[in-house]
PDB file of C-alpha atoms in Angstrom:
ATOM      1  CA  LEU A   1     -18.936 -65.834 -25.550  1.00 96.00           C
ATOM      2  CA  TYR A   2     -19.495 -68.029 -28.444  1.00 94.00           C
ATOM      3  CA  GLY A   3     -21.624 -70.647 -30.255  1.00 90.00           C
ATOM      4  CA  THR A   4     -24.019 -71.200 -32.934  1.00 85.00           C
ATOM      5  CA  GLU A   5     -27.210 -69.719 -31.395  1.00 85.00           C
ATOM      6  CA  ASP A   6     -27.617 -65.893 -31.272  1.00 87.00           C
ATOM      7  CA  TYR A   7     -30.654 -66.577 -28.708  1.00 88.00           C
ATOM      8  CA  LEU A   8     -28.033 -68.528 -26.126  1.00 91.00           C
ATOM      9  CA  ILE A   9     -25.654 -65.463 -26.321  1.00 93.00           C
ATOM     10  CA  GLU A  10     -28.098 -63.168 -25.728  1.00 91.00           C
ATOM     11  CA  LYS A  11     -29.326 -64.791 -22.923  1.00 90.00           C
ATOM     12  CA  GLU A  12     -25.907 -64.957 -21.267  1.00 93.00           C
ATOM     13  CA  ILE A  13     -25.600 -61.401 -21.874  1.00 93.00           C
ATOM     14  CA  LYS A  14     -28.734 -60.469 -20.041  1.00 90.00           C
ATOM     15  CA  LYS A  15     -27.575 -62.900 -16.798  1.00 91.00           C
ATOM     16  CA  LEU A  16     -23.955 -61.313 -16.883  1.00 91.00           C
ATOM     17  CA  LYS A  17     -25.696 -57.834 -16.822  1.00 88.00           C
ATOM     18  CA  ALA A  18     -28.382 -59.025 -14.133  1.00 88.00           C
ATOM     19  CA  ASP A  19     -25.369 -60.816 -12.132  1.00 89.00           C
ATOM     20  CA  LEU A  20     -22.825 -57.694 -12.387  1.00 86.00           C
ATOM     21  CA  ASN A  21     -25.516 -54.968 -11.904  1.00 85.00           C
ATOM     22  CA  ILE A  22     -24.615 -53.347 -15.623  1.00 82.00           C
ATOM     23  CA  ASP A  23     -26.215 -50.167 -16.245  1.00 82.00           C
ATOM     24  CA  GLU A  24     -27.410 -49.410 -19.801  1.00 84.00           C
ATOM     25  CA  ILE A  25     -26.440 -45.844 -19.649  1.00 85.00           C
ATOM     26  CA  ASP A  26     -22.715 -47.384 -18.821  1.00 85.00           C
ATOM     27  CA  THR A  27     -22.839 -49.481 -22.048  1.00 90.00           C
ATOM     28  CA  ASN A  28     -21.296 -49.402 -25.008  1.00 92.00           C
ATOM     29  CA  THR A  29     -22.175 -51.685 -28.190  1.00 94.00           C
ATOM     30  CA  TYR A  30     -19.827 -52.091 -31.042  1.00 95.00           C
ATOM     31  CA  SER A  31     -19.363 -54.701 -33.974  1.00 94.00           C
ATOM     32  CA  MET A  32     -16.044 -55.577 -35.254  1.00 94.00           C
ATOM     33  CA  ASN A  33     -17.863 -55.784 -38.851  1.00 93.00           C
ATOM     34  CA  GLU A  34     -18.158 -52.107 -38.601  1.00 92.00           C
ATOM     35  CA  THR A  35     -15.858 -50.419 -36.296  1.00 95.00           C
ATOM     36  CA  LYS A  36     -11.995 -50.386 -36.122  1.00 95.00           C
ATOM     37  CA  ILE A  37     -10.281 -52.614 -32.934  1.00 95.00           C
ATOM     38  CA  GLU A  38      -7.873 -49.290 -31.992  1.00 95.00           C
ATOM     39  CA  ASP A  39     -11.593 -47.232 -32.015  1.00 95.00           C
ATOM     40  CA  ILE A  40     -13.185 -50.199 -29.332  1.00 95.00           C
ATOM     41  CA  VAL A  41      -9.841 -50.397 -27.142  1.00 95.00           C
ATOM     42  CA  ASP A  42      -9.788 -46.499 -26.751  1.00 94.00           C
ATOM     43  CA  ASP A  43     -13.101 -46.574 -25.372  1.00 93.00           C
ATOM     44  CA  SER A  44     -12.586 -49.113 -23.431  1.00 94.00           C
ATOM     45  CA  GLN A  45      -9.492 -47.523 -21.751  1.00 92.00           C
ATOM     46  CA  THR A  46     -11.657 -44.477 -20.864  1.00 89.00           C
ATOM     47  CA  TYR A  47     -13.429 -44.000 -17.682  1.00 84.00           C
ATOM     48  CA  SER A  48     -17.235 -43.662 -17.410  1.00 76.00           C
ATOM     49  CA  LEU A  49     -18.607 -40.464 -16.535  1.00 74.00           C
ATOM     50  CA  PHE A  50     -21.594 -41.555 -14.636  1.00 73.00           C
ATOM     51  CA  SER A  51     -20.031 -44.615 -12.346  1.00 75.00           C
ATOM     52  CA  ASP A  52     -16.860 -46.600 -11.413  1.00 78.00           C
ATOM     53  CA  SER A  53     -17.247 -49.051 -13.991  1.00 84.00           C
ATOM     54  CA  LYS A  54     -18.438 -49.423 -17.796  1.00 89.00           C
ATOM     55  CA  THR A  55     -19.304 -52.332 -19.917  1.00 92.00           C
ATOM     56  CA  VAL A  56     -18.121 -52.303 -23.691  1.00 94.00           C
ATOM     57  CA  ILE A  57     -20.049 -55.453 -25.858  1.00 95.00           C
ATOM     58  CA  ILE A  58     -18.105 -56.322 -29.194  1.00 96.00           C
ATOM     59  CA  GLU A  59     -20.472 -58.533 -31.383  1.00 95.00           C
ATOM     60  CA  ASN A  60     -19.016 -60.299 -34.172  1.00 94.00           C
ATOM     61  CA  SER A  61     -15.657 -60.875 -32.990  1.00 95.00           C
ATOM     62  CA  TYR A  62     -14.086 -63.171 -35.349  1.00 93.00           C
ATOM     63  CA  ILE A  63     -11.079 -61.910 -34.665  1.00 94.00           C
ATOM     64  CA  PHE A  64     -11.169 -64.797 -32.154  1.00 95.00           C
ATOM     65  CA  SER A  65     -11.725 -67.333 -34.935  1.00 93.00           C
ATOM     66  CA  SER A  66     -10.514 -68.485 -38.422  1.00 89.00           C
ATOM     67  CA  LYS A  67     -13.262 -66.642 -39.845  1.00 88.00           C
ATOM     68  CA  LYS A  68     -12.376 -63.022 -40.945  1.00 87.00           C
ATOM     69  CA  CYS A  69     -14.224 -59.876 -39.885  1.00 87.00           C
ATOM     70  CA  SER A  70     -15.788 -57.940 -42.853  1.00 86.00           C
ATOM     71  CA  ILE A  71     -13.352 -55.135 -42.114  1.00 91.00           C
ATOM     72  CA  ASP A  72      -9.376 -55.464 -41.624  1.00 91.00           C
ATOM     73  CA  GLN A  73      -8.556 -55.786 -37.946  1.00 92.00           C
ATOM     74  CA  ASN A  74      -5.434 -55.071 -36.257  1.00 92.00           C
ATOM     75  CA  SER A  75      -5.154 -58.084 -33.735  1.00 93.00           C
ATOM     76  CA  GLU A  76      -1.762 -57.134 -32.393  1.00 94.00           C
ATOM     77  CA  ILE A  77      -3.751 -53.590 -30.843  1.00 95.00           C
ATOM     78  CA  LEU A  78      -6.267 -56.029 -29.056  1.00 95.00           C
ATOM     79  CA  GLU A  79      -3.462 -58.525 -28.011  1.00 95.00           C
ATOM     80  CA  LYS A  80      -1.594 -55.597 -26.253  1.00 95.00           C
ATOM     81  CA  TYR A  81      -4.899 -54.472 -24.659  1.00 95.00           C
ATOM     82  CA  LEU A  82      -5.843 -57.854 -23.317  1.00 95.00           C
ATOM     83  CA  GLU A  83      -2.453 -58.320 -21.663  1.00 94.00           C
ATOM     84  CA  SER A  84      -3.018 -55.577 -19.389  1.00 92.00           C
ATOM     85  CA  PRO A  85      -6.861 -54.761 -19.517  1.00 93.00           C
ATOM     86  CA  ASN A  86      -8.741 -51.980 -17.913  1.00 93.00           C
ATOM     87  CA  PRO A  87      -9.646 -53.304 -14.386  1.00 91.00           C
ATOM     88  CA  ASN A  88     -13.132 -50.882 -14.433  1.00 91.00           C
ATOM     89  CA  THR A  89     -14.224 -51.824 -18.035  1.00 93.00           C
ATOM     90  CA  ILE A  90     -16.040 -55.153 -18.709  1.00 93.00           C
ATOM     91  CA  CYS A  91     -15.279 -55.979 -22.111  1.00 95.00           C
ATOM     92  CA  ILE A  92     -18.034 -58.700 -23.557  1.00 96.00           C
ATOM     93  CA  PHE A  93     -16.760 -60.168 -27.048  1.00 97.00           C
ATOM     94  CA  THR A  94     -19.193 -62.284 -29.021  1.00 96.00           C
ATOM     95  CA  LEU A  95     -19.346 -64.050 -31.943  1.00 94.00           C
ATOM     96  CA  ASN A  96     -21.285 -66.869 -33.950  1.00 90.00           C
ATOM     97  CA  CYS A  97     -19.237 -69.545 -34.687  1.00 88.00           C
ATOM     98  CA  GLN A  98     -18.759 -73.440 -33.434  1.00 85.00           C
ATOM     99  CA  LYS A  99     -15.365 -73.110 -32.033  1.00 89.00           C
ATOM    100  CA  LEU A 100     -12.321 -70.632 -31.454  1.00 93.00           C
ATOM    101  CA  ASP A 101      -9.015 -70.511 -32.738  1.00 93.00           C
ATOM    102  CA  GLU A 102      -6.855 -71.979 -30.349  1.00 93.00           C
ATOM    103  CA  ARG A 103      -3.782 -71.462 -31.974  1.00 93.00           C
ATOM    104  CA  LYS A 104      -4.276 -67.440 -31.860  1.00 94.00           C
ATOM    105  CA  LYS A 105      -2.515 -65.583 -29.365  1.00 95.00           C
ATOM    106  CA  LEU A 106      -5.877 -63.443 -28.609  1.00 95.00           C
ATOM    107  CA  VAL A 107      -7.815 -66.586 -27.506  1.00 95.00           C
ATOM    108  CA  LYS A 108      -4.830 -67.773 -25.379  1.00 95.00           C
ATOM    109  CA  LEU A 109      -4.859 -64.136 -23.730  1.00 95.00           C
ATOM    110  CA  ALA A 110      -8.509 -64.187 -23.602  1.00 95.00           C
ATOM    111  CA  ARG A 111      -8.540 -67.806 -21.338  1.00 95.00           C
ATOM    112  CA  LYS A 112      -5.682 -66.296 -18.999  1.00 94.00           C
ATOM    113  CA  ASN A 113      -6.832 -62.985 -18.492  1.00 93.00           C
ATOM    114  CA  GLY A 114     -10.780 -63.194 -18.642  1.00 94.00           C
ATOM    115  CA  THR A 115     -13.787 -66.002 -18.738  1.00 94.00           C
ATOM    116  CA  VAL A 116     -14.036 -67.765 -22.333  1.00 95.00           C
ATOM    117  CA  LYS A 117     -17.401 -69.556 -22.643  1.00 94.00           C
ATOM    118  CA  GLU A 118     -18.876 -71.878 -25.173  1.00 92.00           C
ATOM    119  CA  LEU A 119     -22.542 -72.142 -25.882  1.00 90.00           C
ATOM    120  CA  ASN A 120     -23.041 -74.569 -28.513  1.00 81.00           C
ATOM    121  CA  ASN A 121     -23.746 -78.218 -26.617  1.00 72.00           C
ATOM    122  CA  ILE A 122     -27.628 -77.597 -25.843  1.00 75.00           C
ATOM    123  CA  ASN A 123     -30.427 -79.993 -24.833  1.00 82.00           C
ATOM    124  CA  ILE A 124     -33.575 -78.146 -26.935  1.00 85.00           C
ATOM    125  CA  ASN A 125     -36.075 -79.554 -24.839  1.00 88.00           C
ATOM    126  CA  ILE A 126     -34.688 -78.390 -21.479  1.00 89.00           C
ATOM    127  CA  LEU A 127     -34.162 -74.928 -22.841  1.00 90.00           C
ATOM    128  CA  VAL A 128     -37.753 -74.707 -23.752  1.00 92.00           C
ATOM    129  CA  LYS A 129     -39.024 -75.791 -20.487  1.00 92.00           C
ATOM    130  CA  GLU A 130     -36.751 -72.795 -19.331  1.00 90.00           C
ATOM    131  CA  MET A 131     -38.501 -70.410 -21.434  1.00 93.00           C
ATOM    132  CA  PHE A 132     -41.815 -71.378 -19.938  1.00 94.00           C
ATOM    133  CA  GLU A 133     -40.301 -70.186 -16.416  1.00 90.00           C
ATOM    134  CA  ASN A 134     -43.190 -71.226 -14.149  1.00 91.00           C
ATOM    135  CA  TYR A 135     -45.648 -72.690 -16.348  1.00 93.00           C
ATOM    136  CA  GLU A 136     -46.070 -76.242 -15.989  1.00 93.00           C
ATOM    137  CA  ILE A 137     -45.625 -78.095 -19.464  1.00 94.00           C
ATOM    138  CA  SER A 138     -45.262 -81.828 -20.099  1.00 93.00           C
ATOM    139  CA  ASN A 139     -42.313 -83.308 -22.010  1.00 92.00           C
ATOM    140  CA  SER A 140     -44.597 -84.449 -24.598  1.00 92.00           C
ATOM    141  CA  LEU A 141     -45.874 -81.071 -25.057  1.00 93.00           C
ATOM    142  CA  VAL A 142     -42.483 -79.642 -25.574  1.00 92.00           C
ATOM    143  CA  ASN A 143     -41.954 -82.071 -28.140  1.00 88.00           C
ATOM    144  CA  LEU A 144     -45.257 -81.099 -29.931  1.00 88.00           C
ATOM    145  CA  LEU A 145     -44.043 -77.468 -29.631  1.00 90.00           C
ATOM    146  CA  ILE A 146     -40.695 -78.231 -31.423  1.00 86.00           C
ATOM    147  CA  SER A 147     -42.328 -80.132 -34.361  1.00 79.00           C
ATOM    148  CA  ARG A 148     -44.820 -77.686 -34.864  1.00 82.00           C
ATOM    149  CA  VAL A 149     -42.150 -74.441 -34.483  1.00 82.00           C
ATOM    150  CA  GLY A 150     -39.081 -75.998 -35.432  1.00 77.00           C
ATOM    151  CA  THR A 151     -35.494 -75.849 -33.742  1.00 78.00           C
ATOM    152  CA  ASN A 152     -34.401 -72.323 -34.250  1.00 79.00           C
ATOM    153  CA  LEU A 153     -34.673 -71.052 -30.741  1.00 85.00           C
ATOM    154  CA  GLU A 154     -35.599 -67.137 -31.273  1.00 85.00           C
ATOM    155  CA  ILE A 155     -38.562 -68.502 -33.161  1.00 85.00           C
ATOM    156  CA  LEU A 156     -39.083 -70.860 -30.304  1.00 90.00           C
ATOM    157  CA  ASN A 157     -39.127 -68.052 -27.664  1.00 91.00           C
ATOM    158  CA  GLN A 158     -41.371 -65.742 -29.602  1.00 90.00           C
ATOM    159  CA  GLU A 159     -43.869 -68.659 -29.806  1.00 92.00           C
ATOM    160  CA  VAL A 160     -43.538 -69.372 -26.080  1.00 94.00           C
ATOM    161  CA  ASN A 161     -43.920 -65.578 -24.787  1.00 93.00           C
ATOM    162  CA  LYS A 162     -47.276 -65.640 -27.079  1.00 92.00           C
ATOM    163  CA  ILE A 163     -48.441 -68.490 -24.849  1.00 94.00           C
ATOM    164  CA  LYS A 164     -47.770 -67.219 -21.968  1.00 93.00           C
ATOM    165  CA  ILE A 165     -49.177 -63.681 -22.550  1.00 93.00           C
ATOM    166  CA  TYR A 166     -52.411 -65.544 -23.803  1.00 92.00           C
ATOM    167  CA  LYS A 167     -52.376 -67.991 -20.445  1.00 90.00           C
ATOM    168  CA  ASP A 168     -51.406 -64.919 -18.008  1.00 88.00           C
ATOM    169  CA  LYS A 169     -52.169 -66.703 -14.452  1.00 88.00           C
ATOM    170  CA  ASP A 170     -53.478 -69.837 -15.717  1.00 91.00           C
ATOM    171  CA  LEU A 171     -49.812 -71.722 -15.236  1.00 93.00           C
ATOM    172  CA  VAL A 172     -50.852 -75.248 -17.096  1.00 94.00           C
ATOM    173  CA  ILE A 173     -49.941 -75.452 -20.886  1.00 94.00           C
ATOM    174  CA  THR A 174     -52.210 -77.833 -22.734  1.00 93.00           C
ATOM    175  CA  GLU A 175     -52.120 -79.642 -26.226  1.00 93.00           C
ATOM    176  CA  ASP A 176     -55.048 -76.769 -27.341  1.00 92.00           C
ATOM    177  CA  ASP A 177     -52.633 -73.682 -26.570  1.00 92.00           C
ATOM    178  CA  ILE A 178     -49.899 -75.374 -28.605  1.00 92.00           C
ATOM    179  CA  ILE A 179     -52.019 -76.176 -31.475  1.00 88.00           C
ATOM    180  CA  ASN A 180     -54.356 -73.003 -31.431  1.00 89.00           C
ATOM    181  CA  LEU A 181     -51.458 -70.346 -30.430  1.00 90.00           C
ATOM    182  CA  THR A 182     -48.414 -71.232 -32.002  1.00 86.00           C
ATOM    183  CA  SER A 183     -47.563 -70.813 -36.061  1.00 75.00           C
ATOM    184  CA  LYS A 184     -46.823 -74.323 -37.873  1.00 73.00           C
ATOM    185  CA  ASN A 185     -43.507 -73.714 -39.388  1.00 72.00           C
ATOM    186  CA  ILE A 186     -42.981 -75.261 -43.183  1.00 65.00           C
ATOM    187  CA  GLU A 187     -39.661 -76.771 -41.917  1.00 66.00           C
ATOM    188  CA  SER A 188     -41.833 -79.131 -39.662  1.00 69.00           C
ATOM    189  CA  ASP A 189     -44.200 -79.797 -42.356  1.00 75.00           C
ATOM    190  CA  MET A 190     -40.904 -80.655 -44.558  1.00 76.00           C
ATOM    191  CA  PHE A 191     -39.768 -83.317 -42.123  1.00 76.00           C
ATOM    192  CA  ALA A 192     -42.941 -85.000 -41.279  1.00 79.00           C
ATOM    193  CA  LEU A 193     -43.315 -85.080 -45.253  1.00 84.00           C
ATOM    194  CA  ILE A 194     -40.088 -86.749 -45.400  1.00 84.00           C
ATOM    195  CA  ASN A 195     -40.908 -89.391 -42.402  1.00 82.00           C
ATOM    196  CA  TYR A 196     -44.006 -90.263 -44.433  1.00 86.00           C
ATOM    197  CA  ILE A 197     -42.566 -90.825 -47.549  1.00 87.00           C
ATOM    198  CA  VAL A 198     -39.531 -92.665 -46.176  1.00 84.00           C
ATOM    199  CA  ASN A 199     -41.629 -94.829 -44.287  1.00 83.00           C
ATOM    200  CA  LYS A 200     -44.257 -95.430 -47.278  1.00 87.00           C
ATOM    201  CA  ASP A 201     -46.943 -93.876 -45.359  1.00 89.00           C
ATOM    202  CA  LYS A 202     -48.628 -92.744 -48.655  1.00 90.00           C
ATOM    203  CA  TYR A 203     -52.013 -91.542 -46.834  1.00 89.00           C
ATOM    204  CA  ASN A 204     -50.355 -89.183 -44.505  1.00 88.00           C
ATOM    205  CA  ALA A 205     -47.884 -88.061 -47.065  1.00 89.00           C
ATOM    206  CA  LEU A 206     -50.498 -87.011 -49.277  1.00 90.00           C
ATOM    207  CA  LEU A 207     -52.425 -85.254 -46.432  1.00 87.00           C
ATOM    208  CA  VAL A 208     -48.857 -83.159 -45.598  1.00 86.00           C
ATOM    209  CA  TYR A 209     -48.802 -82.481 -49.359  1.00 88.00           C
ATOM    210  CA  HIS A 210     -52.103 -81.138 -49.928  1.00 87.00           C
ATOM    211  CA  GLU A 211     -52.092 -79.185 -46.539  1.00 81.00           C
ATOM    212  CA  LEU A 212     -48.527 -77.413 -48.206  1.00 84.00           C
ATOM    213  CA  ILE A 213     -50.513 -76.865 -51.548  1.00 86.00           C
ATOM    214  CA  LYS A 214     -53.601 -74.975 -49.533  1.00 79.00           C
ATOM    215  CA  ASN A 215     -50.831 -72.601 -48.163  1.00 76.00           C
ATOM    216  CA  ASN A 216     -49.746 -71.739 -51.370  1.00 81.00           C
ATOM    217  CA  GLU A 217     -46.208 -73.963 -51.275  1.00 84.00           C
ATOM    218  CA  GLU A 218     -44.829 -74.673 -54.573  1.00 89.00           C
ATOM    219  CA  PRO A 219     -44.421 -78.278 -55.907  1.00 90.00           C
ATOM    220  CA  VAL A 220     -41.126 -77.457 -57.451  1.00 91.00           C
ATOM    221  CA  VAL A 221     -39.874 -75.508 -54.277  1.00 88.00           C
ATOM    222  CA  MET A 222     -40.972 -78.489 -52.118  1.00 88.00           C
ATOM    223  CA  LEU A 223     -39.135 -80.755 -54.208  1.00 92.00           C
ATOM    224  CA  ILE A 224     -35.918 -78.955 -53.831  1.00 91.00           C
ATOM    225  CA  ASN A 225     -36.644 -78.480 -49.941  1.00 87.00           C
ATOM    226  CA  LEU A 226     -37.110 -82.508 -49.798  1.00 89.00           C
ATOM    227  CA  SER A 227     -33.990 -83.360 -52.095  1.00 92.00           C
ATOM    228  CA  ASN A 228     -31.935 -81.143 -49.779  1.00 88.00           C
ATOM    229  CA  LYS A 229     -33.189 -82.396 -46.581  1.00 84.00           C
ATOM    230  CA  LEU A 230     -32.950 -86.116 -47.750  1.00 88.00           C
ATOM    231  CA  ARG A 231     -29.436 -85.606 -48.890  1.00 90.00           C
ATOM    232  CA  MET A 232     -28.268 -83.722 -45.593  1.00 86.00           C
ATOM    233  CA  ILE A 233     -29.639 -86.767 -43.553  1.00 86.00           C
ATOM    234  CA  TYR A 234     -27.548 -89.203 -45.610  1.00 89.00           C
ATOM    235  CA  GLN A 235     -24.512 -87.074 -45.274  1.00 89.00           C
ATOM    236  CA  VAL A 236     -25.070 -87.110 -41.509  1.00 87.00           C
ATOM    237  CA  LYS A 237     -25.427 -91.007 -41.524  1.00 87.00           C
ATOM    238  CA  ILE A 238     -22.272 -91.212 -43.258  1.00 88.00           C
ATOM    239  CA  PHE A 239     -20.198 -88.882 -41.037  1.00 87.00           C
ATOM    240  CA  MET A 240     -21.407 -90.574 -37.867  1.00 83.00           C
ATOM    241  CA  LYS A 241     -20.792 -93.967 -39.396  1.00 84.00           C
ATOM    242  CA  LYS A 242     -17.384 -92.571 -39.689  1.00 87.00           C
ATOM    243  CA  GLY A 243     -17.307 -91.616 -36.106  1.00 85.00           C
ATOM    244  CA  TYR A 244     -17.743 -87.380 -36.503  1.00 83.00           C
ATOM    245  CA  SER A 245     -19.312 -85.518 -33.492  1.00 78.00           C
ATOM    246  CA  GLU A 246     -22.631 -83.936 -33.894  1.00 74.00           C
ATOM    247  CA  ALA A 247     -20.524 -80.589 -33.324  1.00 73.00           C
ATOM    248  CA  ASP A 248     -17.997 -81.534 -36.219  1.00 79.00           C
ATOM    249  CA  ILE A 249     -21.003 -82.505 -38.808  1.00 82.00           C
ATOM    250  CA  ALA A 250     -22.754 -79.600 -38.128  1.00 79.00           C
ATOM    251  CA  LYS A 251     -19.601 -77.433 -38.754  1.00 78.00           C
ATOM    252  CA  ILE A 252     -18.933 -79.459 -42.022  1.00 83.00           C
ATOM    253  CA  LEU A 253     -22.803 -79.273 -43.347  1.00 81.00           C
ATOM    254  CA  ASP A 254     -22.889 -75.639 -42.073  1.00 78.00           C
ATOM    255  CA  VAL A 255     -26.074 -76.307 -39.767  1.00 75.00           C
ATOM    256  CA  LYS A 256     -27.109 -75.524 -36.028  1.00 69.00           C
ATOM    257  CA  PRO A 257     -26.394 -78.441 -33.731  1.00 64.00           C
ATOM    258  CA  GLY A 258     -30.264 -78.066 -32.788  1.00 62.00           C
ATOM    259  CA  ALA A 259     -31.000 -79.313 -36.701  1.00 67.00           C
ATOM    260  CA  LEU A 260     -29.088 -82.422 -36.170  1.00 70.00           C
ATOM    261  CA  TYR A 261     -30.522 -82.826 -32.558  1.00 61.00           C
ATOM    262  CA  TYR A 262     -34.192 -82.647 -34.096  1.00 59.00           C
ATOM    263  CA  MET A 263     -33.033 -85.141 -36.900  1.00 67.00           C
ATOM    264  CA  ARG A 264     -31.815 -88.234 -34.235  1.00 65.00           C
ATOM    265  CA  ASP A 265     -34.810 -90.221 -34.549  1.00 63.00           C
ATOM    266  CA  SER A 266     -34.960 -89.857 -38.210  1.00 66.00           C
ATOM    267  CA  LEU A 267     -31.268 -90.909 -38.543  1.00 71.00           C
ATOM    268  CA  ARG A 268     -31.831 -94.049 -36.493  1.00 71.00           C
ATOM    269  CA  LYS A 269     -34.888 -95.044 -38.919  1.00 75.00           C
ATOM    270  CA  TYR A 270     -33.741 -93.939 -42.476  1.00 79.00           C
ATOM    271  CA  ASP A 271     -32.095 -96.817 -44.561  1.00 83.00           C
ATOM    272  CA  GLU A 272     -29.288 -95.395 -46.572  1.00 87.00           C
ATOM    273  CA  LYS A 273     -30.466 -97.484 -50.083  1.00 89.00           C
ATOM    274  CA  ARG A 274     -33.593 -95.867 -49.167  1.00 89.00           C
ATOM    275  CA  LEU A 275     -32.569 -92.091 -49.054  1.00 90.00           C
ATOM    276  CA  ILE A 276     -30.475 -92.949 -52.321  1.00 92.00           C
ATOM    277  CA  PHE A 277     -33.383 -94.455 -54.073  1.00 92.00           C
ATOM    278  CA  LEU A 278     -35.704 -91.374 -53.004  1.00 92.00           C
ATOM    279  CA  LEU A 279     -32.935 -88.814 -54.483  1.00 93.00           C
ATOM    280  CA  GLU A 280     -32.901 -90.682 -57.715  1.00 94.00           C
ATOM    281  CA  LYS A 281     -36.257 -90.625 -58.001  1.00 93.00           C
ATOM    282  CA  LEU A 282     -36.346 -86.781 -57.362  1.00 94.00           C
ATOM    283  CA  LYS A 283     -33.701 -86.178 -59.907  1.00 94.00           C
ATOM    284  CA  GLU A 284     -36.087 -88.001 -62.306  1.00 94.00           C
ATOM    285  CA  LEU A 285     -39.170 -85.932 -61.912  1.00 94.00           C
ATOM    286  CA  ASP A 286     -37.115 -82.927 -61.666  1.00 93.00           C
ATOM    287  CA  TYR A 287     -36.152 -83.561 -64.969  1.00 94.00           C
ATOM    288  CA  LYS A 288     -39.739 -84.283 -66.164  1.00 93.00           C
ATOM    289  CA  ILE A 289     -40.860 -80.862 -64.824  1.00 93.00           C
ATOM    290  CA  LYS A 290     -38.333 -79.104 -66.493  1.00 92.00           C
ATOM    291  CA  THR A 291     -39.007 -80.462 -69.678  1.00 92.00           C
ATOM    292  CA  ASN A 292     -42.731 -80.108 -69.469  1.00 92.00           C
ATOM    293  CA  SER A 293     -43.182 -83.765 -69.649  1.00 92.00           C
ATOM    294  CA  ILE A 294     -45.471 -83.782 -66.589  1.00 93.00           C
ATOM    295  CA  ASP A 295     -47.599 -81.230 -64.501  1.00 93.00           C
ATOM    296  CA  ARG A 296     -45.523 -80.182 -61.277  1.00 92.00           C
ATOM    297  CA  PHE A 297     -48.544 -81.029 -59.262  1.00 92.00           C
ATOM    298  CA  LEU A 298     -49.695 -84.464 -60.647  1.00 93.00           C
ATOM    299  CA  GLY A 299     -45.407 -85.115 -60.646  1.00 92.00           C
ATOM    300  CA  PHE A 300     -45.136 -84.697 -57.070  1.00 92.00           C
ATOM    301  CA  GLU A 301     -48.512 -86.612 -56.080  1.00 92.00           C
ATOM    302  CA  LEU A 302     -47.550 -89.641 -58.163  1.00 93.00           C
ATOM    303  CA  PHE A 303     -43.935 -89.294 -56.763  1.00 93.00           C
ATOM    304  CA  ILE A 304     -45.706 -90.118 -53.344  1.00 92.00           C
ATOM    305  CA  LEU A 305     -48.068 -92.836 -54.616  1.00 92.00           C
ATOM    306  CA  GLU A 306     -45.161 -94.610 -56.641  1.00 89.00           C
ATOM    307  CA  ASN A 307     -42.501 -94.650 -54.129  1.00 83.00           C
TER     308      ASN A 307
END
């Protein structure tokens, strides 16, 4: 099982445990960043004391990718095992990565003698609706939740569970539920601030800025975050112009695909010249603050008003 979202990997493991009736007492979990592959293979070759089958979960299995494990691993030992695995052991290898190294013999053996599942291509809105299970929630409220909480699936799942616990047997989710029960993520505020600044909506940009200041956000940190996000949006636009896929862009920029999914509307609306202009202005502001030419609070507010 591989992909860039740990939440999806964990969800798939839970599904496998349910489908295959895997008992926790017959499950051992290792990490290839901490345990030698020979010890993992030794365990996989032995029989369970409690039942006819056992399960071995191997996390951080970067031996299947171009990334290296934290400790040296002998791939030949695993290759030999995968050529003739113990039929009484279910081995589940997991790794957080965009893609496997298809040139490796290990990957070819995994595909030949097992099942390889990619968990990268996600529709975040559909996943959030699935998290709510039998609760009724509209598409617009799913979008509101994502805009407030962000695209991190683990955090989204925590917030959804919080709403479900509060609602109990009332199965209809309302806007008030989302506003009153979820914690607003600073990331979503930053994207809102970017949106207002890029579109020259000074009134709303100032409202968001003052709200961030009330929450003890530092203007210099906001300046850095704003610059990084504007630069990323610009880079994504350039890569898309050149025909790169979202998966390729996510790998190059080292971001989760969910972040790009959330940026889609922004990418269409934002002009490249406007993005470059704002980055230049932020660079000037950064210099003025560092040389004490302007107060950081006043400087950021003037940046919003003047641009």
